[in-house]
Short mmCIF file of C-alpha atoms in Angstrom, two decimals:
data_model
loop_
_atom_site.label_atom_id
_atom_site.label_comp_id
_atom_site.label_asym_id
_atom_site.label_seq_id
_atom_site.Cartn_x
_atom_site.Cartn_y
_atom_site.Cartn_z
CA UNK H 1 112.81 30.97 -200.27
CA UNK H 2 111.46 27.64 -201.35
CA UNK H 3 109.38 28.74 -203.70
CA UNK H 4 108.48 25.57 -205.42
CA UNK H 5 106.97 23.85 -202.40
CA UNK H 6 103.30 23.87 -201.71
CA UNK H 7 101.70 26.23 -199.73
CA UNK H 8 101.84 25.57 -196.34
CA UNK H 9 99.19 26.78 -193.04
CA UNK H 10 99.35 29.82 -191.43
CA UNK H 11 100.18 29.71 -187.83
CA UNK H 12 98.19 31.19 -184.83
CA UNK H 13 99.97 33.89 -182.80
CA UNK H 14 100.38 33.46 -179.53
CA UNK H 15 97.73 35.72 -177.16
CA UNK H 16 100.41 38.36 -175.87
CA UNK H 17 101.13 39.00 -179.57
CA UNK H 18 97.43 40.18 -179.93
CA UNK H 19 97.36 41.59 -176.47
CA UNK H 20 100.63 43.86 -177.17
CA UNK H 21 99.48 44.60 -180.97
CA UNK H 22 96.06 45.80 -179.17
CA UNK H 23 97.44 47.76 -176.28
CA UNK H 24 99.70 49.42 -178.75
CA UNK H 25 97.20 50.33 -181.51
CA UNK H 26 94.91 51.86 -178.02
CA UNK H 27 97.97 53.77 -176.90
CA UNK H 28 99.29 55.52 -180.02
CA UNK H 29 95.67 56.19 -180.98
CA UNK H 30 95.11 57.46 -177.61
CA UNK H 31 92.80 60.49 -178.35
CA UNK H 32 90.19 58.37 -180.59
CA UNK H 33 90.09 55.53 -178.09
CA UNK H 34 89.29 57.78 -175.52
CA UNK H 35 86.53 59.40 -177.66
CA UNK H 36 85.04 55.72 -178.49
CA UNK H 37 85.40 55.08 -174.44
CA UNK H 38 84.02 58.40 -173.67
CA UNK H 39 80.42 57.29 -175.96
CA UNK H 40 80.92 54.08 -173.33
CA UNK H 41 81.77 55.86 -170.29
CA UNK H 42 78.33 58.32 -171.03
CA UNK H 43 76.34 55.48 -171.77
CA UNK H 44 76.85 53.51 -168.67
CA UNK H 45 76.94 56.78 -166.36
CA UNK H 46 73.38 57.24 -167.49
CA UNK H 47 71.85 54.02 -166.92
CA UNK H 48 73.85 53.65 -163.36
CA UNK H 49 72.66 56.86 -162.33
CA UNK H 50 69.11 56.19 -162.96
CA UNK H 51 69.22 53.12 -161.26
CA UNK H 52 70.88 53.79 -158.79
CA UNK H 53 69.00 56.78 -158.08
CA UNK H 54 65.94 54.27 -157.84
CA UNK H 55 67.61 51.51 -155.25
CA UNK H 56 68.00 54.96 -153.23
CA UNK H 57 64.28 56.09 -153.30
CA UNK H 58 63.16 52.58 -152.99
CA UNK H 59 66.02 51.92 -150.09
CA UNK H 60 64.29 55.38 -148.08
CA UNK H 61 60.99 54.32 -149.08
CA UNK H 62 61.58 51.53 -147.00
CA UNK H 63 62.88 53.19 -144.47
CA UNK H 64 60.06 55.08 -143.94
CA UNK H 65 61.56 58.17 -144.43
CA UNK H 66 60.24 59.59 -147.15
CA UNK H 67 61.46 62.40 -149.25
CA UNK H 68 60.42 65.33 -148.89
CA UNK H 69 60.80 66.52 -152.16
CA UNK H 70 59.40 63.41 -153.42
CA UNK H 71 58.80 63.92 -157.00
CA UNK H 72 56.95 60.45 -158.04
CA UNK H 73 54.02 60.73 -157.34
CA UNK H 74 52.94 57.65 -158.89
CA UNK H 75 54.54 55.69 -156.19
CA UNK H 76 53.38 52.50 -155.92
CA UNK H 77 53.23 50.28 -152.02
CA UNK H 78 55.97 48.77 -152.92
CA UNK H 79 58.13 51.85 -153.76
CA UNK H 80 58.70 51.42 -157.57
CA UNK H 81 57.05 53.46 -160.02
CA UNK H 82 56.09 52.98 -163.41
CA UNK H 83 57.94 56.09 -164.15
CA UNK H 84 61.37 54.74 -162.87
CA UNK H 85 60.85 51.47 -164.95
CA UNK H 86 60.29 53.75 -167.95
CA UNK H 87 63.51 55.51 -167.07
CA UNK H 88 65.43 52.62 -166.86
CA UNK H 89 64.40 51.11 -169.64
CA UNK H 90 65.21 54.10 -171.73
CA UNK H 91 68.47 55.14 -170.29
CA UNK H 92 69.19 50.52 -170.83
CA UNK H 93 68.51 51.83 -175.00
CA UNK H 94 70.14 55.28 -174.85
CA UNK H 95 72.89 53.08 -173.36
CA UNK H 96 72.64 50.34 -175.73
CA UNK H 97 72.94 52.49 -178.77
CA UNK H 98 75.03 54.77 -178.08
CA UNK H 99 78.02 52.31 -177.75
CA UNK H 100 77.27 49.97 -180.16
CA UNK H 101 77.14 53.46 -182.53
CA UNK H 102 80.61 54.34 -180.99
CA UNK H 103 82.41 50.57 -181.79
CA UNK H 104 80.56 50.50 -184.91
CA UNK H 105 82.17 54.24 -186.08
CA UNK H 106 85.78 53.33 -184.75
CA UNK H 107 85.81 49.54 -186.10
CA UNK H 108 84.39 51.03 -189.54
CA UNK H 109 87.45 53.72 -189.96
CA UNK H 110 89.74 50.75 -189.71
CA UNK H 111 88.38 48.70 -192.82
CA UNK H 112 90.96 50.05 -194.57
CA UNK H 113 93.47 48.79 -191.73
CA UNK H 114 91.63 45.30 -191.45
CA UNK H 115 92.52 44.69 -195.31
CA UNK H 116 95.97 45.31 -194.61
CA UNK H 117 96.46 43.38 -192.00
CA UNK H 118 95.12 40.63 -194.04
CA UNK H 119 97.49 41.30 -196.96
CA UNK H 120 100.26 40.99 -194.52
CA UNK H 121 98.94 36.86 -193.49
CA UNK H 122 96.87 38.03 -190.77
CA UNK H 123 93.91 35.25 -190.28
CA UNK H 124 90.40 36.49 -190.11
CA UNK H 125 90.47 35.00 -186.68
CA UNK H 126 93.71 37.22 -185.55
CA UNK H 127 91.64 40.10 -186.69
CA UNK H 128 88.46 39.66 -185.14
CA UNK H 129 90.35 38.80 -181.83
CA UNK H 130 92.68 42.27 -182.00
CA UNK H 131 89.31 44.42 -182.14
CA UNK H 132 87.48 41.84 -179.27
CA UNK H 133 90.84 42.84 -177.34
CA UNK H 134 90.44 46.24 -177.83
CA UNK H 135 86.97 46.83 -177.18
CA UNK H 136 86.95 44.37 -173.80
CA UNK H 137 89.46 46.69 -172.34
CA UNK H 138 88.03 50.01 -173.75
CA UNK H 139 84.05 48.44 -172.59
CA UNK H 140 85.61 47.91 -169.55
CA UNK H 141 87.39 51.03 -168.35
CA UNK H 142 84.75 53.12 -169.63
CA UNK H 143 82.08 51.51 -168.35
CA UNK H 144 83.69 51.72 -164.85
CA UNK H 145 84.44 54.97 -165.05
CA UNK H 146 80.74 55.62 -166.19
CA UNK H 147 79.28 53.29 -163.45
CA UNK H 148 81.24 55.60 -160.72
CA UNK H 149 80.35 58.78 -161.86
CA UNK H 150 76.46 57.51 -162.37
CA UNK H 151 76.92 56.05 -158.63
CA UNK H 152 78.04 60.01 -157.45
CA UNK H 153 75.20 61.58 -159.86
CA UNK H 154 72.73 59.58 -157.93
CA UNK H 155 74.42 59.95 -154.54
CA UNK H 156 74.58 63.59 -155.13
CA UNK H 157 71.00 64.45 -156.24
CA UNK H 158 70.12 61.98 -153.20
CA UNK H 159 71.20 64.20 -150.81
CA UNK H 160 69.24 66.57 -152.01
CA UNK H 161 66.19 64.88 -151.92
CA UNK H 162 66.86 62.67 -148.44
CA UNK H 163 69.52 64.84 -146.71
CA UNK H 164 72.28 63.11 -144.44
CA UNK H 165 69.70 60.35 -143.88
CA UNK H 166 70.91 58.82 -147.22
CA UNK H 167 73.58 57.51 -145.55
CA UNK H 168 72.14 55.74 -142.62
CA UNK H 169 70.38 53.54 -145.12
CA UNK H 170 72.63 53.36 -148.27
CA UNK H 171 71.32 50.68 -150.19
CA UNK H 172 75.72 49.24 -150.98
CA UNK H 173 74.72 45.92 -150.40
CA UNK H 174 71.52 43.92 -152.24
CA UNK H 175 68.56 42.84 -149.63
CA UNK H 176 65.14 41.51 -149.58
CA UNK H 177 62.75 43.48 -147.46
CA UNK H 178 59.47 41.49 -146.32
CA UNK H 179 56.91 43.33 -148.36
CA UNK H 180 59.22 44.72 -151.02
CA UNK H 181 60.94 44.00 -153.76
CA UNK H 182 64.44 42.41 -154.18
CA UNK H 183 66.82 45.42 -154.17
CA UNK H 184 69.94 44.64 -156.32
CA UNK H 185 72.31 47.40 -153.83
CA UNK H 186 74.64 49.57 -155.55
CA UNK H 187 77.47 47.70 -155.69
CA UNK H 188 75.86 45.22 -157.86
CA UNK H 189 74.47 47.85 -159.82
CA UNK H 190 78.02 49.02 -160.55
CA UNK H 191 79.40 45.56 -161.07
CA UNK H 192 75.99 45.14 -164.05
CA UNK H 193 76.83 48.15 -165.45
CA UNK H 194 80.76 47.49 -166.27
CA UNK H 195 79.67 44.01 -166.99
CA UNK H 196 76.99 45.57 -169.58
CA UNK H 197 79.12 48.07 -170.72
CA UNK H 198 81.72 45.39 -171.95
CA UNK H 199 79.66 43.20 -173.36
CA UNK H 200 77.90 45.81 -175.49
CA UNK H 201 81.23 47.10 -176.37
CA UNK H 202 82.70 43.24 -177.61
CA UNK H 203 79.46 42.93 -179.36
CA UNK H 204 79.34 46.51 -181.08
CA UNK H 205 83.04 46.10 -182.47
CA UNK H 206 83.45 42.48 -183.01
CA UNK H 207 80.07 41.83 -185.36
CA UNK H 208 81.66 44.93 -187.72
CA UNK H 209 85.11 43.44 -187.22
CA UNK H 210 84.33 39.69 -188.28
CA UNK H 211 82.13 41.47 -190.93
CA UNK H 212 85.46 43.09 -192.44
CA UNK H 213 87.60 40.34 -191.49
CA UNK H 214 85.59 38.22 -193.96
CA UNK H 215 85.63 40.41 -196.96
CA UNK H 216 88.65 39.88 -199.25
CA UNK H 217 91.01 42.28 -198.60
CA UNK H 218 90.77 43.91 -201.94
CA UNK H 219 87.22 44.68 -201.08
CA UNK H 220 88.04 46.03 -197.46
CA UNK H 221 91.03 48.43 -198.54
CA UNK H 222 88.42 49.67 -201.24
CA UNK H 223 86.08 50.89 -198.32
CA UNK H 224 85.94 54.63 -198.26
CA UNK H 225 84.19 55.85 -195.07
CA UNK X 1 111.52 25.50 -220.77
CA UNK X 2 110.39 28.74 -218.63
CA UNK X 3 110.03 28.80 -214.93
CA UNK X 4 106.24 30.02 -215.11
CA UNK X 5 105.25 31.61 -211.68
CA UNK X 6 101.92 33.24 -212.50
CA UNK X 7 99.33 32.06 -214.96
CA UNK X 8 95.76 33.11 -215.36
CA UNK X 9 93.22 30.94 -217.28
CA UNK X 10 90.04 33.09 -218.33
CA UNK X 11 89.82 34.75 -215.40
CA UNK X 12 86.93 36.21 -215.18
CA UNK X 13 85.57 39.08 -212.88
CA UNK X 14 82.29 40.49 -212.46
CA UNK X 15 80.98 43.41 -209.93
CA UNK X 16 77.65 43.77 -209.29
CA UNK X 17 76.50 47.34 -208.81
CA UNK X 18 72.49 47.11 -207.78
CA UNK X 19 70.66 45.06 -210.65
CA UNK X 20 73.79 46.00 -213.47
CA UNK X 21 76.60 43.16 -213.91
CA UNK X 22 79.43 45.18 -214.40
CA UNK X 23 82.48 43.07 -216.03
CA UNK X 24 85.91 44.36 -214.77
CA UNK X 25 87.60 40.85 -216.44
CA UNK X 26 86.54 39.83 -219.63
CA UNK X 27 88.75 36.36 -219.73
CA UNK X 28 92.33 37.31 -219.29
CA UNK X 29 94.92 34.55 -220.07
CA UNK X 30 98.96 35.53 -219.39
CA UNK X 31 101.59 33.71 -217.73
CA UNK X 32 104.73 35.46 -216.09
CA UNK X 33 108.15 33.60 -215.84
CA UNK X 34 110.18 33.95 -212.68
CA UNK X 35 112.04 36.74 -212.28
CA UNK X 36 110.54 38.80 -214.86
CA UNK X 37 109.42 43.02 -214.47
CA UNK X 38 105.94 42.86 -215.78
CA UNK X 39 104.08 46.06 -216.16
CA UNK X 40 100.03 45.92 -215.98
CA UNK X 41 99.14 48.89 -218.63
CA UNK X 42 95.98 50.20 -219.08
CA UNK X 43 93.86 53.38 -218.89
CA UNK X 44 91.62 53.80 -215.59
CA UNK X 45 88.94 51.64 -215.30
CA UNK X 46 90.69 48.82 -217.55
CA UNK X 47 90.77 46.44 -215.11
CA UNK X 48 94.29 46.42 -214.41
CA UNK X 49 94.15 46.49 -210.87
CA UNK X 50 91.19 43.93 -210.20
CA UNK X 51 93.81 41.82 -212.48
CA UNK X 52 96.37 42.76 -209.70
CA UNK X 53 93.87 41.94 -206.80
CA UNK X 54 93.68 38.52 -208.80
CA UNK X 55 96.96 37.26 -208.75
CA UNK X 56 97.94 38.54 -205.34
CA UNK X 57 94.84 36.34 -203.82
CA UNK X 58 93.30 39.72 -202.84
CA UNK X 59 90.44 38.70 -204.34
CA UNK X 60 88.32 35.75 -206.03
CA UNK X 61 87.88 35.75 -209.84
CA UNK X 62 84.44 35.18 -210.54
CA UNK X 63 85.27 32.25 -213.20
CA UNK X 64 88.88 30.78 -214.25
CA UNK X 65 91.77 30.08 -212.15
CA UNK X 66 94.57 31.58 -211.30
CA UNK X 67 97.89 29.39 -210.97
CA UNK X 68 100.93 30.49 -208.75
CA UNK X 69 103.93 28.61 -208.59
CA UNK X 70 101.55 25.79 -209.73
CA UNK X 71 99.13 25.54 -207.21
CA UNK X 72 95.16 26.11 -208.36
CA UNK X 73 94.33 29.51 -205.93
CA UNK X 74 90.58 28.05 -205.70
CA UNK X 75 91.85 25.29 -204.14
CA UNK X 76 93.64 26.62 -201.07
CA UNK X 77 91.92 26.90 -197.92
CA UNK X 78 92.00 29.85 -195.64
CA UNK X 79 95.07 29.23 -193.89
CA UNK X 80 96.44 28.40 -197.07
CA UNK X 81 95.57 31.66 -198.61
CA UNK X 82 97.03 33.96 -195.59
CA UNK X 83 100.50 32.05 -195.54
CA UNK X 84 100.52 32.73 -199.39
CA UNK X 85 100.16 36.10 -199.19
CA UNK X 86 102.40 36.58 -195.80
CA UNK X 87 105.25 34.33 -197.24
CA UNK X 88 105.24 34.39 -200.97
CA UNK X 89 104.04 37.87 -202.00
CA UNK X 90 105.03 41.26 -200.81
CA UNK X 91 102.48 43.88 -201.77
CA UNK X 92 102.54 47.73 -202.50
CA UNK X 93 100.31 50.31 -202.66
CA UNK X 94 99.15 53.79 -204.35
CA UNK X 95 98.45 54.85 -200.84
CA UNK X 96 101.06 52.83 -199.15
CA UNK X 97 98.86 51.39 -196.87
CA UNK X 98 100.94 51.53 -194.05
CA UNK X 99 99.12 50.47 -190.57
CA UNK X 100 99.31 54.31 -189.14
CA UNK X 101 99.31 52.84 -185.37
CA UNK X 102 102.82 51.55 -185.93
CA UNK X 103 106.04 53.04 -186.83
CA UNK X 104 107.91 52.21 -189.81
CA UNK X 105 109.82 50.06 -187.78
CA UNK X 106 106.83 48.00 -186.55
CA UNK X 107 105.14 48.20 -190.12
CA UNK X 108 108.10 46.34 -191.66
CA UNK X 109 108.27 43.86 -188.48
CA UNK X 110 104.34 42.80 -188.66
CA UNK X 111 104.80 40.09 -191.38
CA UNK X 112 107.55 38.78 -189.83
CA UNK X 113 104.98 38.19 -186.77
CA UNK X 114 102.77 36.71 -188.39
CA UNK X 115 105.20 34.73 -189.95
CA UNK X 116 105.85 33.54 -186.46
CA UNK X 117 110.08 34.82 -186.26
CA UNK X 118 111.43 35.50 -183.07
CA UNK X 119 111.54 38.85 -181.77
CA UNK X 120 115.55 39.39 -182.03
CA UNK X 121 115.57 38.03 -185.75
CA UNK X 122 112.42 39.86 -186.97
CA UNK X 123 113.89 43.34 -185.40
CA UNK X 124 117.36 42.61 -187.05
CA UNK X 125 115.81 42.16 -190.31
CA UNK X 126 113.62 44.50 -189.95
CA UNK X 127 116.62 47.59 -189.38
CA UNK X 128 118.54 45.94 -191.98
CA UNK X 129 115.53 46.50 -195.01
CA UNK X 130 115.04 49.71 -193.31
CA UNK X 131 118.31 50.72 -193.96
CA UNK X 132 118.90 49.12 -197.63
CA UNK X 133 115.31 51.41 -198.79
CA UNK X 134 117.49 54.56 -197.16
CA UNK X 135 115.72 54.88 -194.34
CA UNK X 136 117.61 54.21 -191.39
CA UNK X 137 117.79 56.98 -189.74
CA UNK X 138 114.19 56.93 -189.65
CA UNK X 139 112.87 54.05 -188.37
CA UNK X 140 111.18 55.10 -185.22
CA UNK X 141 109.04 57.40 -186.93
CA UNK X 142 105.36 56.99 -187.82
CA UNK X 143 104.18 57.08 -191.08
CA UNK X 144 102.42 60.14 -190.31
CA UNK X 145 105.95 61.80 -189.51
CA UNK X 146 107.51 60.82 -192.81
CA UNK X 147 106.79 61.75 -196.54
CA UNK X 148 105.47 60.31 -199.81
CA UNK X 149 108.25 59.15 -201.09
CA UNK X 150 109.53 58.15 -197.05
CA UNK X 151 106.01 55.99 -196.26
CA UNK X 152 106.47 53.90 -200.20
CA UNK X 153 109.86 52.83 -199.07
CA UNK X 154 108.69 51.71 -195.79
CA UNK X 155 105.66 49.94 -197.70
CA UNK X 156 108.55 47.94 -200.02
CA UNK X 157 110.45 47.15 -196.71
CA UNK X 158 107.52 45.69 -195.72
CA UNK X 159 106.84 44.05 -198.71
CA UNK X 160 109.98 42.28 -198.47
CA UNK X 161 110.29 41.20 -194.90
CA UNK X 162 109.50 37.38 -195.47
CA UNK X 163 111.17 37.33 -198.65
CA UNK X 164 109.05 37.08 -201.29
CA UNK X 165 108.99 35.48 -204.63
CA UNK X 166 106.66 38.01 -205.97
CA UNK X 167 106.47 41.95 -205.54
CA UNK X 168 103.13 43.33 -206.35
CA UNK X 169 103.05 47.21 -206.89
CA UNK X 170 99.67 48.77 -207.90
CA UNK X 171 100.67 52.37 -209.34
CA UNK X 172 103.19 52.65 -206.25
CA UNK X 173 104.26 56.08 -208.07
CA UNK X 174 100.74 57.48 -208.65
CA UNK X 175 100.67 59.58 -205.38
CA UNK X 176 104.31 60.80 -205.67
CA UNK X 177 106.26 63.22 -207.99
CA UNK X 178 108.41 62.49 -210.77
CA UNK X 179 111.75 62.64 -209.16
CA UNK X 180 110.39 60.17 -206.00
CA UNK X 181 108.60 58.04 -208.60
CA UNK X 182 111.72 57.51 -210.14
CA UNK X 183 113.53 56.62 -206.97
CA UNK X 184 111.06 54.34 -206.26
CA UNK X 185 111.18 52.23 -209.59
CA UNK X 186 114.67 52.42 -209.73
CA UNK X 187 114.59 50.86 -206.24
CA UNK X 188 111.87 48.24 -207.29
CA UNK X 189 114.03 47.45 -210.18
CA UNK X 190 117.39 46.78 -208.78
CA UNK X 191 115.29 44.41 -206.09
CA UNK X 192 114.19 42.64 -208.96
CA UNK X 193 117.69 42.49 -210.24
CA UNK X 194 119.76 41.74 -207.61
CA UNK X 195 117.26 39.15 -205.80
CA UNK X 196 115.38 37.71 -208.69
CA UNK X 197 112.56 39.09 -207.12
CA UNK X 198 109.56 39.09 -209.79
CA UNK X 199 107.38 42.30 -210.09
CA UNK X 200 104.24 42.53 -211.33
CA UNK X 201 103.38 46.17 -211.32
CA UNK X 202 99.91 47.70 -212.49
CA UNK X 203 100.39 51.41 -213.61
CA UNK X 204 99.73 53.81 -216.17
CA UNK X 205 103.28 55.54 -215.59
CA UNK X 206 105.26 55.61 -218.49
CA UNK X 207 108.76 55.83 -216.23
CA UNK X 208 107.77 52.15 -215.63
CA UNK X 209 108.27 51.54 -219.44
CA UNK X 210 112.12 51.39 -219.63
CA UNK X 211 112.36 48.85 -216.41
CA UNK X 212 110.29 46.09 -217.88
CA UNK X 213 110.66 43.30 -219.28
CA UNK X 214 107.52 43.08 -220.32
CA UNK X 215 104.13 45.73 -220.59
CA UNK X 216 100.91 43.90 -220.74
CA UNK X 217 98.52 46.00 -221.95
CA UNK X 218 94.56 46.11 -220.78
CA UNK X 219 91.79 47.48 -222.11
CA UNK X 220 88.25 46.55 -221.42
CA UNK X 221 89.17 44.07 -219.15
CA UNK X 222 91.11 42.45 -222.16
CA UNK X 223 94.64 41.63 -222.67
CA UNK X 224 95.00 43.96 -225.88
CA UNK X 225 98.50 43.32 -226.81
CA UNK X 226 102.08 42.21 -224.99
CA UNK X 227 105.19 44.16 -225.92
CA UNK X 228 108.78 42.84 -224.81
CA UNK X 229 111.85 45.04 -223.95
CA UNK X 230 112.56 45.45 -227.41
CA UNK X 231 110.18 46.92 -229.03
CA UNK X 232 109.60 49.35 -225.45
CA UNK X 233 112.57 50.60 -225.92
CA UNK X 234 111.97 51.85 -229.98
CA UNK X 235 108.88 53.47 -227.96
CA UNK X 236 110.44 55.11 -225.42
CA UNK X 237 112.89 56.65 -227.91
CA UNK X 238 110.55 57.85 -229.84
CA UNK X 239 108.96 59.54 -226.48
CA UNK X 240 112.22 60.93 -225.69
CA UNK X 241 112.87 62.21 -229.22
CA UNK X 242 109.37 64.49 -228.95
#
């Protein structure tokens, strides 16, 4: 106890500090993290399915085998419709919102925790980076799981539009007909749509999270949500 | 001459609430020598506990400065500022404040991580404050598991882990009953004696009254008077006598 002597720095923490700190706070609060990555997980199944549903019509399009339930009728020469932009673009907001709403809920519960931590010699920094941890890993696994089940939505309702021919010309990989347009392929669709879902999930908590971070801790306990 | 650990000069401390100004410090000037049991006394609303949120660099006074062990608070930078209040102050709560994610075991060793102490030392201390609050047979538990009176002495295990020349307590009996509340001074107090801790507690419990040194009363964000031991303890008899 050297009492006397002037303040010194706070140090940094090492990383696997904030990574076990993180992976503990996500385990023992399994139930909401699961809700938060559930918002996540819906989010990204939407979008994926929607587009992915549209690399398949385009993919049979192309094929020449057309469906023969085809419902877009607005289909254009080169296979994409208006209506499918509209639906992507859409489902890209529903998608957008909904997780940033999600982090946004579960980073705001935890003012009350952020002020603590601070009153403890936490650093805003050490904060900020405990909720970017979280949220990566949470943006992540949801978004994957959300991207899969999308990918079966669309493969299911596929085969009933296109039959057993949906397989013979999966779109999996990305291509470039001669007339058409580029065609992204599923995999890369799945690959956007965990990459999207984690990004949206960093952003959503971590702009909240600095936000508390900042705010003296008196001010952040005194938060009543 | 005294061994002066806090001093405030005018602090001053203004909210704004939409277009009003409202004034929670109206100038408040004390100092507090080492070691001492100050209590913070004042009615709801006083500004006793912005005062608290003052000292314990929870907070920024709108004008004056706050002094502890000599160094201008203003001055410090960020860094500063969190190794102040990780090192030299241990704080508790009303609500305890206990991060519910981690057990009482891992809310006592959190300072010390900061603090940057090995993992062996930190978990060592950490069982031995456990166990001098009473509760090691309990450590494992989270504060969701344990009670009132259970999750307060986890919170002043905590606030001890780096070893702290200052306790802060704002109305750490408030949420309990009379019998834990006076558990839980009676602990505070022999800290304070046996480690020359100094507490500064804000409350409006008049259990605290017989434990101080000193009762600092506010009132309108105003110091309105200071009353040593002595003249408590004519008070207190007079209480009793009732």
């Amino acid at each position: 106890m050297n009492q006397r002597a002037p303040i010194e720095e706070q140090i940094d923490l090492p990383f696997v500090e904030s990574l076990r700190i993180s992976f503990q706070s996500l385990k023992i609060r399994f139930g909401r993290s699961i809700i938060t990555t559930a918002g996540i997980t819906l989010g990204i199944a939407f979008l994926v399915s929607v587009w992915t549903n549209n690399e398949i019509g385009i993919a049979l399009q192309e094929s020449g085998r057309q469906s023969t339930i085809n419902t877009f009728e607005e289909t254009t020469e080169k296979g994409i419709s208006t209506k499918d932009i509209w639906l992507i673009v859409m489902s890209l907001i529903v998608c957008v919102v909904g997780i940033a709403n999600s982090m946004l809920m579960a980073v705001t519960e935890r003012f009350r925790e952020i002020g603590t931590m601070k009153c403890l010699g936490a650093l805003d920094g050490f904060v900020v980076r405990l909720f970017l941890l979280e949220s990566g890993f949470q943006g992540f696994s949801g978004a994957l799981i959300g991207a899969l089940l999308g990918t079966l939505g669309a493969v299911l309702l596929g085969l009933k539009d296109y039959g057993l021919d949906l397989f013979f010309y999966f779109p999996l990989l990305p291509s470039r007909p001669e007339d058409g347009p580029m065609q992204l392929g599923v995999i890369v669709v799945i690959l956007l749509g965990c990459v999207l879902g984690m990004i949206l999930a960093v952003i959503g908590s971590s702009f909240p999270a600095w936000r508390a971070a900042k705010l003296p801790p008196a001010e952040a306990m005194r938060t009543e949500v | 001459m005294p061994d002066i650990v806090v001093k405030t000069e005018d602090v001053v401390k203004e909210y704004r609430m939409g277009s009003n100004v409202l004034r929670a410090l109206d100038g408040i000037n004390i100092e507090i020598e080492r070691g001492e049991y100050i209590s913070l006394m004042g009615p709801s609303g006083s500004g006793k506990s912005t005062l608290f949120n003052m000292i314990g660099a929870l907070d920024q006074p709108t004008e004056g400065q706050v002094y502890i062990d000599s160094q201008n608070m203003s001055h410090l930078s960020q860094r500063q500022i969190a190794a102040f209040r990780c090192h030299r102050v241990g704080y508790i709560f009303q609500s305890y404040n206990l991060l519910p994610v981690r057990s009482a075991h891992g809310n006592v060793t959190l300072p010390m991580i900061f603090a940057g102490i090995p993992e062996k030392q930190r978990n060592e201390k950490a069982e031995e404050l456990l166990a001098r609050v009473g509760l090691g047979d309990r450590m494992y538990h989270l504060p969701d598991e344990l009670s009132g009176g259970q999750r307060q002495r986890v919170a002043i295990a905590r606030a001890l882990a780096n070893d702290p020349s200052i306790i802060l307590a704002d109305e750490p009996t408030a949420n309990l009953d009379t019998i834990t509340g006076r558990e839980i001074i009676d602990l505070i107090k022999q800290l304070n004696n046996e480690q020359g801790v100094t507490v500064i507690s804000a409350t409006h419990d008049l259990k605290m009254l017989d434990v101080s040194d000193r009762i600092v009363d506010i009132r309108d964000g105003l110091v309105e008077r200071i009353r040593n031991r002595d003249e408590i303890e004519i008070e207190v008899g007079e209480v009793g006598g009732e």
